[in-house]
Short mmCIF file of C-alpha atoms and ligand atoms in Angstrom, two decimals:
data_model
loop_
_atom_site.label_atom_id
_atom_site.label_comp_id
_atom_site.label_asym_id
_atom_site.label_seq_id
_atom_site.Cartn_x
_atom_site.Cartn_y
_atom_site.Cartn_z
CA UNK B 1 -25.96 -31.88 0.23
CA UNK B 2 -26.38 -28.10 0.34
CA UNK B 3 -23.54 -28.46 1.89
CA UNK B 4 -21.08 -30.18 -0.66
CA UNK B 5 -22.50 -28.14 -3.27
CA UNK B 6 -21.27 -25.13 -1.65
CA UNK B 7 -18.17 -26.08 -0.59
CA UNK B 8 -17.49 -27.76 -4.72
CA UNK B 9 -18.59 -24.64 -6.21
CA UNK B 10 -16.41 -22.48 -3.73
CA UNK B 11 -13.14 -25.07 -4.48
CA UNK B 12 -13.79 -24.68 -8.17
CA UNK B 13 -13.66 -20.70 -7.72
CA UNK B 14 -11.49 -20.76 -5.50
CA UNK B 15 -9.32 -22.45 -8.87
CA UNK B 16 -10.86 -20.31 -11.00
CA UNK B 17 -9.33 -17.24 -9.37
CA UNK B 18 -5.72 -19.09 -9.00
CA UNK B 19 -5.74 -20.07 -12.71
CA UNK B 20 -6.69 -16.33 -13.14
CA UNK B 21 -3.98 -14.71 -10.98
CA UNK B 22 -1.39 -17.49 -12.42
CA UNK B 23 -2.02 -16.47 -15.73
CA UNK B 24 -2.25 -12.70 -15.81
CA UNK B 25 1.05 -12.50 -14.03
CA UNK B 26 2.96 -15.17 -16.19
CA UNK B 27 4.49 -12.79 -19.15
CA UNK B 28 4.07 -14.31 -22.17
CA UNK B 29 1.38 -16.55 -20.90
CA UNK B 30 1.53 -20.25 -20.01
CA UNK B 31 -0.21 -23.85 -21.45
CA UNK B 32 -2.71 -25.49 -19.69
CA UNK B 33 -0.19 -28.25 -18.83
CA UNK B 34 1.58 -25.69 -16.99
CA UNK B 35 -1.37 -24.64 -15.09
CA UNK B 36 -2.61 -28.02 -13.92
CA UNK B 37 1.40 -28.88 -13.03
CA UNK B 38 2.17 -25.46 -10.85
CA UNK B 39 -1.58 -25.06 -9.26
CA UNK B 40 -1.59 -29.22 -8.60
CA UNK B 41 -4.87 -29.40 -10.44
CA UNK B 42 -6.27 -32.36 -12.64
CA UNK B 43 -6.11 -31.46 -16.17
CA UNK B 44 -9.51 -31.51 -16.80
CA UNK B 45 -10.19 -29.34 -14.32
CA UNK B 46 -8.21 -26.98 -16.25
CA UNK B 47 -9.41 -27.43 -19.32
CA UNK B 48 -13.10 -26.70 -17.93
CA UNK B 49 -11.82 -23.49 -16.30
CA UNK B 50 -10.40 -22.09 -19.15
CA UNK B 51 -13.19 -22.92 -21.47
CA UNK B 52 -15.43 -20.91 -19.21
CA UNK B 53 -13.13 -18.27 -19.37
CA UNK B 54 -12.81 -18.07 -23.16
CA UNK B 55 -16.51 -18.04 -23.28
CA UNK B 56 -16.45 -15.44 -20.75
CA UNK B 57 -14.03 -13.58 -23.37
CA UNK B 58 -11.51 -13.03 -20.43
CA UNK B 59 -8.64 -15.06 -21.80
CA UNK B 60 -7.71 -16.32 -25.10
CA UNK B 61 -5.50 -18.81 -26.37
CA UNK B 62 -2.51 -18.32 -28.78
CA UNK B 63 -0.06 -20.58 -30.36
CA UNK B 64 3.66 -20.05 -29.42
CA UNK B 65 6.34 -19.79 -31.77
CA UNK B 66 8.09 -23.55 -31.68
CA UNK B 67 11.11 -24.80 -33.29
CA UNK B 68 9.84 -28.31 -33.51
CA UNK B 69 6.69 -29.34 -35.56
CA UNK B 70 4.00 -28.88 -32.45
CA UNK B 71 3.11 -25.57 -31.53
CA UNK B 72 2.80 -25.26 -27.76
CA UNK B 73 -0.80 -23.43 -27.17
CA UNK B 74 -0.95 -20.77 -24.21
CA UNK B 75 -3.45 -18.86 -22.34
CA UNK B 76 -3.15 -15.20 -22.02
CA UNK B 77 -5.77 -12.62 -20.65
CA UNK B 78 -7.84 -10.94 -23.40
CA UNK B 79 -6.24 -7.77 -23.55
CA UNK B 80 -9.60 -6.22 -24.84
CA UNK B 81 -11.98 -7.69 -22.29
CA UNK B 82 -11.61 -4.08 -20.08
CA UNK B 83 -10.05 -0.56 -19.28
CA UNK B 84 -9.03 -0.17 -16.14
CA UNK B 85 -7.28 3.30 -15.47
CA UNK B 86 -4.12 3.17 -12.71
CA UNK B 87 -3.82 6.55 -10.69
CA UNK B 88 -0.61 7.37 -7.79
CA UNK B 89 -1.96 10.69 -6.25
CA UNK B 90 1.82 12.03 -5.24
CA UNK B 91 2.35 15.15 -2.77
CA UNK B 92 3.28 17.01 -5.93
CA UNK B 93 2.51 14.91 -9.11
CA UNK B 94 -0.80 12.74 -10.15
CA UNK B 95 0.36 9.82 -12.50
CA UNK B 96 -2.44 8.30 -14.90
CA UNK B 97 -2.14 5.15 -16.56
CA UNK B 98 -4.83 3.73 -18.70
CA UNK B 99 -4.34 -0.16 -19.02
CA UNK B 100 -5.51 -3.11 -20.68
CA UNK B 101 -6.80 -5.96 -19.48
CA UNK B 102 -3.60 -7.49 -19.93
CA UNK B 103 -1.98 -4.45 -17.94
CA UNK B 104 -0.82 -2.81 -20.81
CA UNK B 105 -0.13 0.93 -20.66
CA UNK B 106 -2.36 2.35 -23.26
CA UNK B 107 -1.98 5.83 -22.54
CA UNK B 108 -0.37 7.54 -19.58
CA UNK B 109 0.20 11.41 -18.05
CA UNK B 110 2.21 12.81 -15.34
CA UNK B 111 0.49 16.11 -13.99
CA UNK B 112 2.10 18.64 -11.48
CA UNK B 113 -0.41 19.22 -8.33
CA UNK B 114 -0.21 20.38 -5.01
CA UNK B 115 -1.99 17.47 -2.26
CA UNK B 116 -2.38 20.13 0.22
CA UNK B 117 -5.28 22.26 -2.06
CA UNK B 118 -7.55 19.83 -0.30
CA UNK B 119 -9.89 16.54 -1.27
CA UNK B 120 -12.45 18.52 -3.25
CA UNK B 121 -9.88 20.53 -5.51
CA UNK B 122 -8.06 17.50 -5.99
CA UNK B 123 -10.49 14.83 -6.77
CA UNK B 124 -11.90 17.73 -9.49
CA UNK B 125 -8.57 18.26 -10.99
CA UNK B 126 -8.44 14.30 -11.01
CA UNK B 127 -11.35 13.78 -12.64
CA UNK B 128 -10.89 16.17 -15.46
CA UNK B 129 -7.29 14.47 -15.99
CA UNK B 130 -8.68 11.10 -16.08
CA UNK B 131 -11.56 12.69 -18.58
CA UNK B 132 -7.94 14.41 -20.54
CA UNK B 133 -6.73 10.84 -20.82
CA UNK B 134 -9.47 9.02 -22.23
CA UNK B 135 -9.51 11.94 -24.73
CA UNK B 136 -5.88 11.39 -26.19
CA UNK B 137 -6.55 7.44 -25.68
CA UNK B 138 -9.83 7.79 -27.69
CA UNK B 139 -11.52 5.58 -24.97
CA UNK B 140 -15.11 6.13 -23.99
CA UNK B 141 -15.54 6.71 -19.99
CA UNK B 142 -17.65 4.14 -20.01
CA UNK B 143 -15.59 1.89 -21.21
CA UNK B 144 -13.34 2.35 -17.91
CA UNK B 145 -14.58 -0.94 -15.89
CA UNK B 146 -12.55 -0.48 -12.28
CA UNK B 147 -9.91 2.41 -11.10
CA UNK B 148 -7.35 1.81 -8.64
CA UNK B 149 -5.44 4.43 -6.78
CA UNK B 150 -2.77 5.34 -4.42
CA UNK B 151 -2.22 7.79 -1.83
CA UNK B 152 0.87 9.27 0.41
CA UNK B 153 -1.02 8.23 3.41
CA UNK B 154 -1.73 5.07 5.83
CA UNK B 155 -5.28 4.12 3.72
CA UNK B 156 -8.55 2.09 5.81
CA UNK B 157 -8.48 -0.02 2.56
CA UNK B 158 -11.92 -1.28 2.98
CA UNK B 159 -13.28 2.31 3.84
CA UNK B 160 -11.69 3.86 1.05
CA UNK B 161 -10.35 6.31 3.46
CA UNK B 162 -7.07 8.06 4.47
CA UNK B 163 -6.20 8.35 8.46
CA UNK B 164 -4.09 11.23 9.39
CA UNK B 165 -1.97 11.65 6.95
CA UNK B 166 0.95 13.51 8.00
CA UNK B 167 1.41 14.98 4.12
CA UNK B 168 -1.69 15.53 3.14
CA UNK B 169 -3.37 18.00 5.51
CA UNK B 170 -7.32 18.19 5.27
CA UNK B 171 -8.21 15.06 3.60
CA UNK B 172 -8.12 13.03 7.73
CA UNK B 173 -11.18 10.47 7.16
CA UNK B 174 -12.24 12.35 4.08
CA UNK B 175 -14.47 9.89 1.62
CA UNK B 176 -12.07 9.60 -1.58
CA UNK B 177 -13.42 6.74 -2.88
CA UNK B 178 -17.42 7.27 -2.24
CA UNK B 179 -16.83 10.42 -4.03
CA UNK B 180 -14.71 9.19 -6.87
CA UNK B 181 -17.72 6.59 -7.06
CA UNK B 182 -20.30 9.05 -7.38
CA UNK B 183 -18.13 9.82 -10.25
CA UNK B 184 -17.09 7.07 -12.00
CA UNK B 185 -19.81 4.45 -10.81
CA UNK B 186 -17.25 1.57 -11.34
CA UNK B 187 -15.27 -0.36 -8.75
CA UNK B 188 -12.50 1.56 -7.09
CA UNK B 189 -9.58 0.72 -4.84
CA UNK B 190 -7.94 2.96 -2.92
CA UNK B 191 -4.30 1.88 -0.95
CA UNK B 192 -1.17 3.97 0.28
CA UNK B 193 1.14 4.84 -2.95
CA UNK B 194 3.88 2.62 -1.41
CA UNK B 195 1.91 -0.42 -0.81
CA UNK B 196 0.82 -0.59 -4.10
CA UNK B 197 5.11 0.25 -4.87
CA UNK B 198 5.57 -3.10 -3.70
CA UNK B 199 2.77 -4.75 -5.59
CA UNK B 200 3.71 -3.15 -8.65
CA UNK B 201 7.09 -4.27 -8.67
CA UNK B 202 6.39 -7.51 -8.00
CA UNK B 203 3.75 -7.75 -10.11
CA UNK B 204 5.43 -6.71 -13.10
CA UNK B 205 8.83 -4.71 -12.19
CA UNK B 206 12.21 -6.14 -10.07
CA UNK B 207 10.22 -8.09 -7.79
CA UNK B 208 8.97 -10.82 -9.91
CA UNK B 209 8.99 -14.25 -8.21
CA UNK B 210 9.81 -12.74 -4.55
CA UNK B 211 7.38 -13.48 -1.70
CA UNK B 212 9.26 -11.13 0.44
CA UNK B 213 9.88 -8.04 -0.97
CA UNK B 214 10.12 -4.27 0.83
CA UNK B 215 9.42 -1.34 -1.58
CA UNK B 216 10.69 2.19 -0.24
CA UNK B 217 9.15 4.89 -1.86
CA UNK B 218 11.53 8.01 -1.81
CA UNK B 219 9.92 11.09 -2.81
CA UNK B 220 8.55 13.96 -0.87
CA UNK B 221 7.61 12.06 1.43
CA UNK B 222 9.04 8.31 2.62
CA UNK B 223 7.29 5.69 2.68
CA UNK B 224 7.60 1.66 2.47
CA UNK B 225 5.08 -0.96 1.31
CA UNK B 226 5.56 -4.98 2.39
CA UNK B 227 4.88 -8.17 0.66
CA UNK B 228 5.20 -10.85 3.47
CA UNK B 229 4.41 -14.27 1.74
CA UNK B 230 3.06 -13.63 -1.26
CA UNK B 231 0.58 -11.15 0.55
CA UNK B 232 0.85 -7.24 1.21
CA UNK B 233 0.52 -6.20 4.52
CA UNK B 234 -1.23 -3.28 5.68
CA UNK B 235 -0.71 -3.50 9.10
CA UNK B 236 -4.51 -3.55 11.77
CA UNK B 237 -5.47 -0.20 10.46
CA UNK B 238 -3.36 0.49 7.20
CA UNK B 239 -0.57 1.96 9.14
CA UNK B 240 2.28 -0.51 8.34
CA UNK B 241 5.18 0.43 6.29
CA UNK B 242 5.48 4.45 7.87
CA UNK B 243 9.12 3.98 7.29
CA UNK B 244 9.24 8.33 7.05
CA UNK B 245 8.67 8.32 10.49
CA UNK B 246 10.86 5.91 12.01
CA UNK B 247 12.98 8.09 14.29
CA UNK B 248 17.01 8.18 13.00
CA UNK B 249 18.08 11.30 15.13
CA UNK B 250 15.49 11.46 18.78
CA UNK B 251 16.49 14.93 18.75
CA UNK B 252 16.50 15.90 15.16
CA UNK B 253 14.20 18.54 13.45
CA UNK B 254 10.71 18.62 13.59
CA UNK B 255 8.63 16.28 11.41
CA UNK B 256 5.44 16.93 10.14
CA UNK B 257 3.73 14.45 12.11
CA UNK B 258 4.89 16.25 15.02
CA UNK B 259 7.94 13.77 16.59
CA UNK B 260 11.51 14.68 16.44
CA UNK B 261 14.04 13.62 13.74
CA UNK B 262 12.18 11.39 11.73
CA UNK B 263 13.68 9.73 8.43
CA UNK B 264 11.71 11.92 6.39
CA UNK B 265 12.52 15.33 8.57
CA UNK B 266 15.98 14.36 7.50
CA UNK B 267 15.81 12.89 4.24
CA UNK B 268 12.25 13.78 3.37
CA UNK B 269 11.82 15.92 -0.02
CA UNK B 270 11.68 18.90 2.14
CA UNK B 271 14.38 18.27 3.85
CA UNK B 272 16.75 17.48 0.77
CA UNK B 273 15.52 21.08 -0.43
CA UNK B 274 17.03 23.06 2.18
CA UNK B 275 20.27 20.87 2.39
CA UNK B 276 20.61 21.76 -0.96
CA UNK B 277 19.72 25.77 0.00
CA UNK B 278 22.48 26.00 2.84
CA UNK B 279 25.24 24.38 0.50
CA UNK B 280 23.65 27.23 -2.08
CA UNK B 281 23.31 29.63 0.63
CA UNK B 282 27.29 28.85 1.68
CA UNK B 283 28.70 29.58 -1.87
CA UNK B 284 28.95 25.85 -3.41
CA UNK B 285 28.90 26.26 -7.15
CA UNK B 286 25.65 24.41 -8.33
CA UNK B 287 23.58 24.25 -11.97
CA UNK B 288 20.57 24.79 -9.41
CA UNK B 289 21.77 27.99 -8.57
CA UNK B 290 19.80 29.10 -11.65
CA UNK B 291 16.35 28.75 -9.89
CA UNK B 292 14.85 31.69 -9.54
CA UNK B 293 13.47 32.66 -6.89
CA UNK B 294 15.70 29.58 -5.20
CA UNK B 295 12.49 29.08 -2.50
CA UNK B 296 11.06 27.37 -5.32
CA UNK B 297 13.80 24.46 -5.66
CA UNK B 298 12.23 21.49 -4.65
CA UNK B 299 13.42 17.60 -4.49
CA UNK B 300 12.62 17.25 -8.05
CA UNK B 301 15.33 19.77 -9.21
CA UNK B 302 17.62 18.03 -7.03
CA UNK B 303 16.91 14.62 -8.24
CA UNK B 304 17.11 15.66 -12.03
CA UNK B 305 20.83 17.24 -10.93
CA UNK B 306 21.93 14.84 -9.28
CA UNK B 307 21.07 12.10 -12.25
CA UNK B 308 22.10 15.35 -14.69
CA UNK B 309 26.27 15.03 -12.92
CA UNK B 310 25.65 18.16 -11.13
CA UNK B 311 28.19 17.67 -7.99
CA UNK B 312 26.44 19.28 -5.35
CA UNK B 313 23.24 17.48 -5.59
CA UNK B 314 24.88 14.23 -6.20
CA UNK B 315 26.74 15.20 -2.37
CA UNK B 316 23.53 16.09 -1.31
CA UNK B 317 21.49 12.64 -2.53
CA UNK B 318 24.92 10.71 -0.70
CA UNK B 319 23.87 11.99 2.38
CA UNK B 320 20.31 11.52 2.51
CA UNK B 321 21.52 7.79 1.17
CA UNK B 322 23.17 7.25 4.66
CA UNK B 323 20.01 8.23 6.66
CA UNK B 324 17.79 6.34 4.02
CA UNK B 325 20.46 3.34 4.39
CA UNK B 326 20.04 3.19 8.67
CA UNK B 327 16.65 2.95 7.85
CA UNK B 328 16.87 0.41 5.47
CA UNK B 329 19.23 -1.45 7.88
CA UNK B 330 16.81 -1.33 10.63
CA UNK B 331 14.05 -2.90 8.17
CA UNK B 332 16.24 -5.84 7.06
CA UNK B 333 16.76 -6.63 10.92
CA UNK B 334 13.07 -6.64 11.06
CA UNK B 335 11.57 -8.07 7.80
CA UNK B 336 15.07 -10.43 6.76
CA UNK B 337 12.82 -9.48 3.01
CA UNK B 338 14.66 -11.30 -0.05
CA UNK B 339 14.69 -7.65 -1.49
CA UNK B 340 14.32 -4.06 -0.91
CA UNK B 341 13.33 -2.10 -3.99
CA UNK B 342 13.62 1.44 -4.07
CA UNK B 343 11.10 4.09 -5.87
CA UNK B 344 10.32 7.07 -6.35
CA UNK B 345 11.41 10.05 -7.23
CA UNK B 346 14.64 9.70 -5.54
CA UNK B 347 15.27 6.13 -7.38
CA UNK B 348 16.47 7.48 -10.77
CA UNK B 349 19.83 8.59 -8.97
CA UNK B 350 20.20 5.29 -9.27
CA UNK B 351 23.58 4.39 -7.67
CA UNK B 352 24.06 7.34 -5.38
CA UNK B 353 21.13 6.34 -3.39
CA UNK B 354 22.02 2.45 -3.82
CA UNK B 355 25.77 2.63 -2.71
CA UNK B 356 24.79 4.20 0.13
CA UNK B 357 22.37 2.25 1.76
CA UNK B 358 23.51 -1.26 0.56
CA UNK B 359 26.88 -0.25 2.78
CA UNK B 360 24.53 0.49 5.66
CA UNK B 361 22.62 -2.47 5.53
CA UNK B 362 26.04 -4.34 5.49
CA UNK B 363 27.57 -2.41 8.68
CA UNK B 364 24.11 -2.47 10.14
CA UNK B 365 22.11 -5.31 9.33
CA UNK B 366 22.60 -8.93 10.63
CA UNK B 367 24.80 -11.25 8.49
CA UNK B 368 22.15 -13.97 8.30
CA UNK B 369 19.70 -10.87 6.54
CA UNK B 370 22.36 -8.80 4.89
CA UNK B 371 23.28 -11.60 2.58
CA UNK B 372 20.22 -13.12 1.46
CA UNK B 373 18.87 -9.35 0.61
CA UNK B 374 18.84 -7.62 -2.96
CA UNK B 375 18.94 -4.04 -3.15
CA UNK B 376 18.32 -2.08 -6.80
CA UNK B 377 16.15 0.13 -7.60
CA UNK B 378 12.90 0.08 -9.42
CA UNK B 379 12.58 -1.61 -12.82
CA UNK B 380 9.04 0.79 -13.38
CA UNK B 381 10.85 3.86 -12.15
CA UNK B 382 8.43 6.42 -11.09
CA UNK B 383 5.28 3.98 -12.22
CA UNK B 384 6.02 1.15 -9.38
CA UNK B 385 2.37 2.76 -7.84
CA UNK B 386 0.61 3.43 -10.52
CA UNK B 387 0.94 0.12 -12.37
CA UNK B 388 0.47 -1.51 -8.34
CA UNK B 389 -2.95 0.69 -9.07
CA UNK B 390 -3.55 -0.90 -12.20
CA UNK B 391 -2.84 -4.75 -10.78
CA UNK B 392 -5.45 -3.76 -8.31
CA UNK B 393 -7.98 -2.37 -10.58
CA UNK B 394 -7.43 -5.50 -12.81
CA UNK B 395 -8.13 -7.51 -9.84
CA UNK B 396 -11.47 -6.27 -9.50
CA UNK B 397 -12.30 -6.74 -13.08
CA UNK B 398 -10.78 -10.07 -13.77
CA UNK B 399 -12.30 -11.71 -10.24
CA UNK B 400 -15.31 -9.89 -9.92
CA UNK B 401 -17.50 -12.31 -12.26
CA UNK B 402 -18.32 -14.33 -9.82
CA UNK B 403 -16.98 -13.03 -6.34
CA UNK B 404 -20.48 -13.02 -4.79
CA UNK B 405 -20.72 -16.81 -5.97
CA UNK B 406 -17.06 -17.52 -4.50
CA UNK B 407 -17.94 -16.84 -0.77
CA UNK B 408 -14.21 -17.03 -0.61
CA UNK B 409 -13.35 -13.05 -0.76
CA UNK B 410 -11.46 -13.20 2.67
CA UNK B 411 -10.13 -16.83 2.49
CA UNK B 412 -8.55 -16.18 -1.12
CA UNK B 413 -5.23 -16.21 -1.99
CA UNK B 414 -5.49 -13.80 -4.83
CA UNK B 415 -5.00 -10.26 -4.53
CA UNK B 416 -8.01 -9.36 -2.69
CA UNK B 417 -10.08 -6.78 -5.00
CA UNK B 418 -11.54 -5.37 -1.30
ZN1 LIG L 1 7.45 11.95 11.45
#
């Protein structure tokens, strides 16, 4: 009898959290009808779920505009039941979005930083952005019920811990998210920036409605995040998707993981900043000849040239296309995903990058992958992670009611909160 009970109340969360997930990422929101038709649930048992919800003030119902007599009524999420704040910690960059409960960007801020001053520095300078944010946003800090945040580096999701990461020397096993917590006492999710790419996008960018989707994150560093059925995959230890450091030359420069010619030692942000030197360095007319001292030209500069018209960065951005392109090639073979999204930085070349790679994967790939796979670029632009930060910050606030209840936190389908 225990038993049954049990296993009915876990069945009814485990609805609870699918009517949840199915509403917060239908735009616009969707009737009850449509809820008990796509989740194959009895109406009733819909209508129960959602009044517990409305009591619990996390969704609310509003009547669509109709062109007949009968307004069709649909559940959205409450946009005012919570805060949740969004962060991608970049090699050079920390983007900040504060959110809604309906993922909403209230307020958001895109800080320059350096990744290698260390944990401590960073988390500081983190913490008094996030405190700068809430300012212009006129939010409270208390108000903030769940962070999420990315890193450049393969993340131990459930430690809250980065492992090694090649770009982001000193911070190997260091506790971000304990000390964030001691913080911001709130729940906090910590994932690798391109992972959270891919859930971004197909949360609510490009990838809408794809169950196989490949995000490549092209920025300093190079990095890809999976969706593989509806799920993200992080790989035994969080080391899946290390896309930088598949070798494309076996003799090619030194990386800074410590191989030979690894996508990112190529095509990396470093490495687009001294192509772009040695064209300099040879003569080649340039608007980024301008930089002063020229050490200080970075991949940014190049990527704002190259989407400016200047020539020689455009030249430059081809060829790091045709290493980024192999790559890509090489993942289609792999992951046959129904598309490959790419971010970053590097994405708002747009077609330079694109052209590139989508005639690699069609020399390189198999047919039977090459023609069932979409290639574009990111519909969120340089937000794909942050807003993947936000979907999992919302995930903790929206499921968290009753997760100790559920008993279903591994066996879930929705976007585990960790
Ligand atoms: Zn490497």
């Amino acid at each position: 009898m225990i038993y049954l009970r049990t296993q009915y109340r876990a069945t009814k969360n485990f609805s609870k959290h699918s009517i949840i997930d199915l509403i917060r990422f239908s735009p616009g929101g969707i009737s009850r009808a449509e809820i008990s038709r796509q989740l194959q649930l009895p109406r009733t048992t819909v209508t129960g779920i959602i009044r517990e919800l409305k009591a619990g003030g996390i969704v609310h119902e509003i009547e669509a505009a109709a062109q007949s007599g009968n307004k069709p009524v649909r559940v959205e999420i409450n946009p005012s039941y919570a805060y949740v704040v969004g962060i991608d910690l970049g090699a050079t960059h920390g983007t900040y979005i504060l959110a809604d409960a309906s993922a909403r960007v209230v307020r958001e801020m895109e800080i320059a930083l350096d990744v290698r001053s260390g944990p401590v520095q960073i988390l500081d300078l983190i913490d008094q952005n996030l405190d700068k944010l809430l300012d212009i946003a006129g939010v409270e800090r208390s108000k903030v019920m769940a962070i999420g945040m990315g890193v450049p580096g393969p993340v131990v999701s459930r430690d809250g811990v980065v492992s090694a990461p090649p770009i982001m020397p000193g911070w190997d096993g260091y506790p971000i998210r304990a000390e964030l917590h001691r913080r911001w006492p709130c729940p906090i999710t910590i994932n690798n920036d391109a992972e959270l790419g891919a859930l971004g996008e197909w949360a609510y960018g490009v990838g809408r409605g794809e169950d196989n989707l490949a995000y490549i994150k092209v920025g300093t560093g190079i990095g890809a995040g999976f969706l593989i059925d509806g799920q993200v995959y992080h790989g035994v230890t969080g080391g899946a998707g290390e896309i930088g450091h598949m070798t494309i030359q076996s003799d090619g420069p030194l990386c800074s993981c410590g191989n030979r010619g690894c996508l990112e030692s190529i095509a990396g942000g470093e490495a687009i900043a001294r192509r772009t030197m040695e064209y300099l360095h040879q003569g080649r007319k340039s608007s980024l000849s301008a930089i002063h001292p020229l050490e200080r030209l970075g991949a940014r500069d190049v990527f704002a040239a190259a989407s400016r018209g200047d020539a020689l960065a455009q030249v430059v951005m081809r060829e790091m296309g045709v290493h980024i392109g192999t790559a890509t090639a090489n993942l289609v073979n792999l992951f046959n995903p129904g598309i490959v999204v790419i971010g970053g930085g590097g994405s708002q070349v747009g077609d330079l990058l694109l052209e590139p790679v989508r005639q690699a994967v069609g020399k390189r790939s198999l047919r039977i992958s090459s023609r069932s796979v979409r290639i574009t670029t990111a519909l969120l632009g340089r937000r794909s992670s942050a807003m993947g930060a936000v979907a999992k910050a919302l995930s903790s606030v929206l499921h968290q009611f009753d997760q100790a209840e559920a008993g279903l936190r591994s066996g879930g389908n929705w976007l585990q909160p960790e």
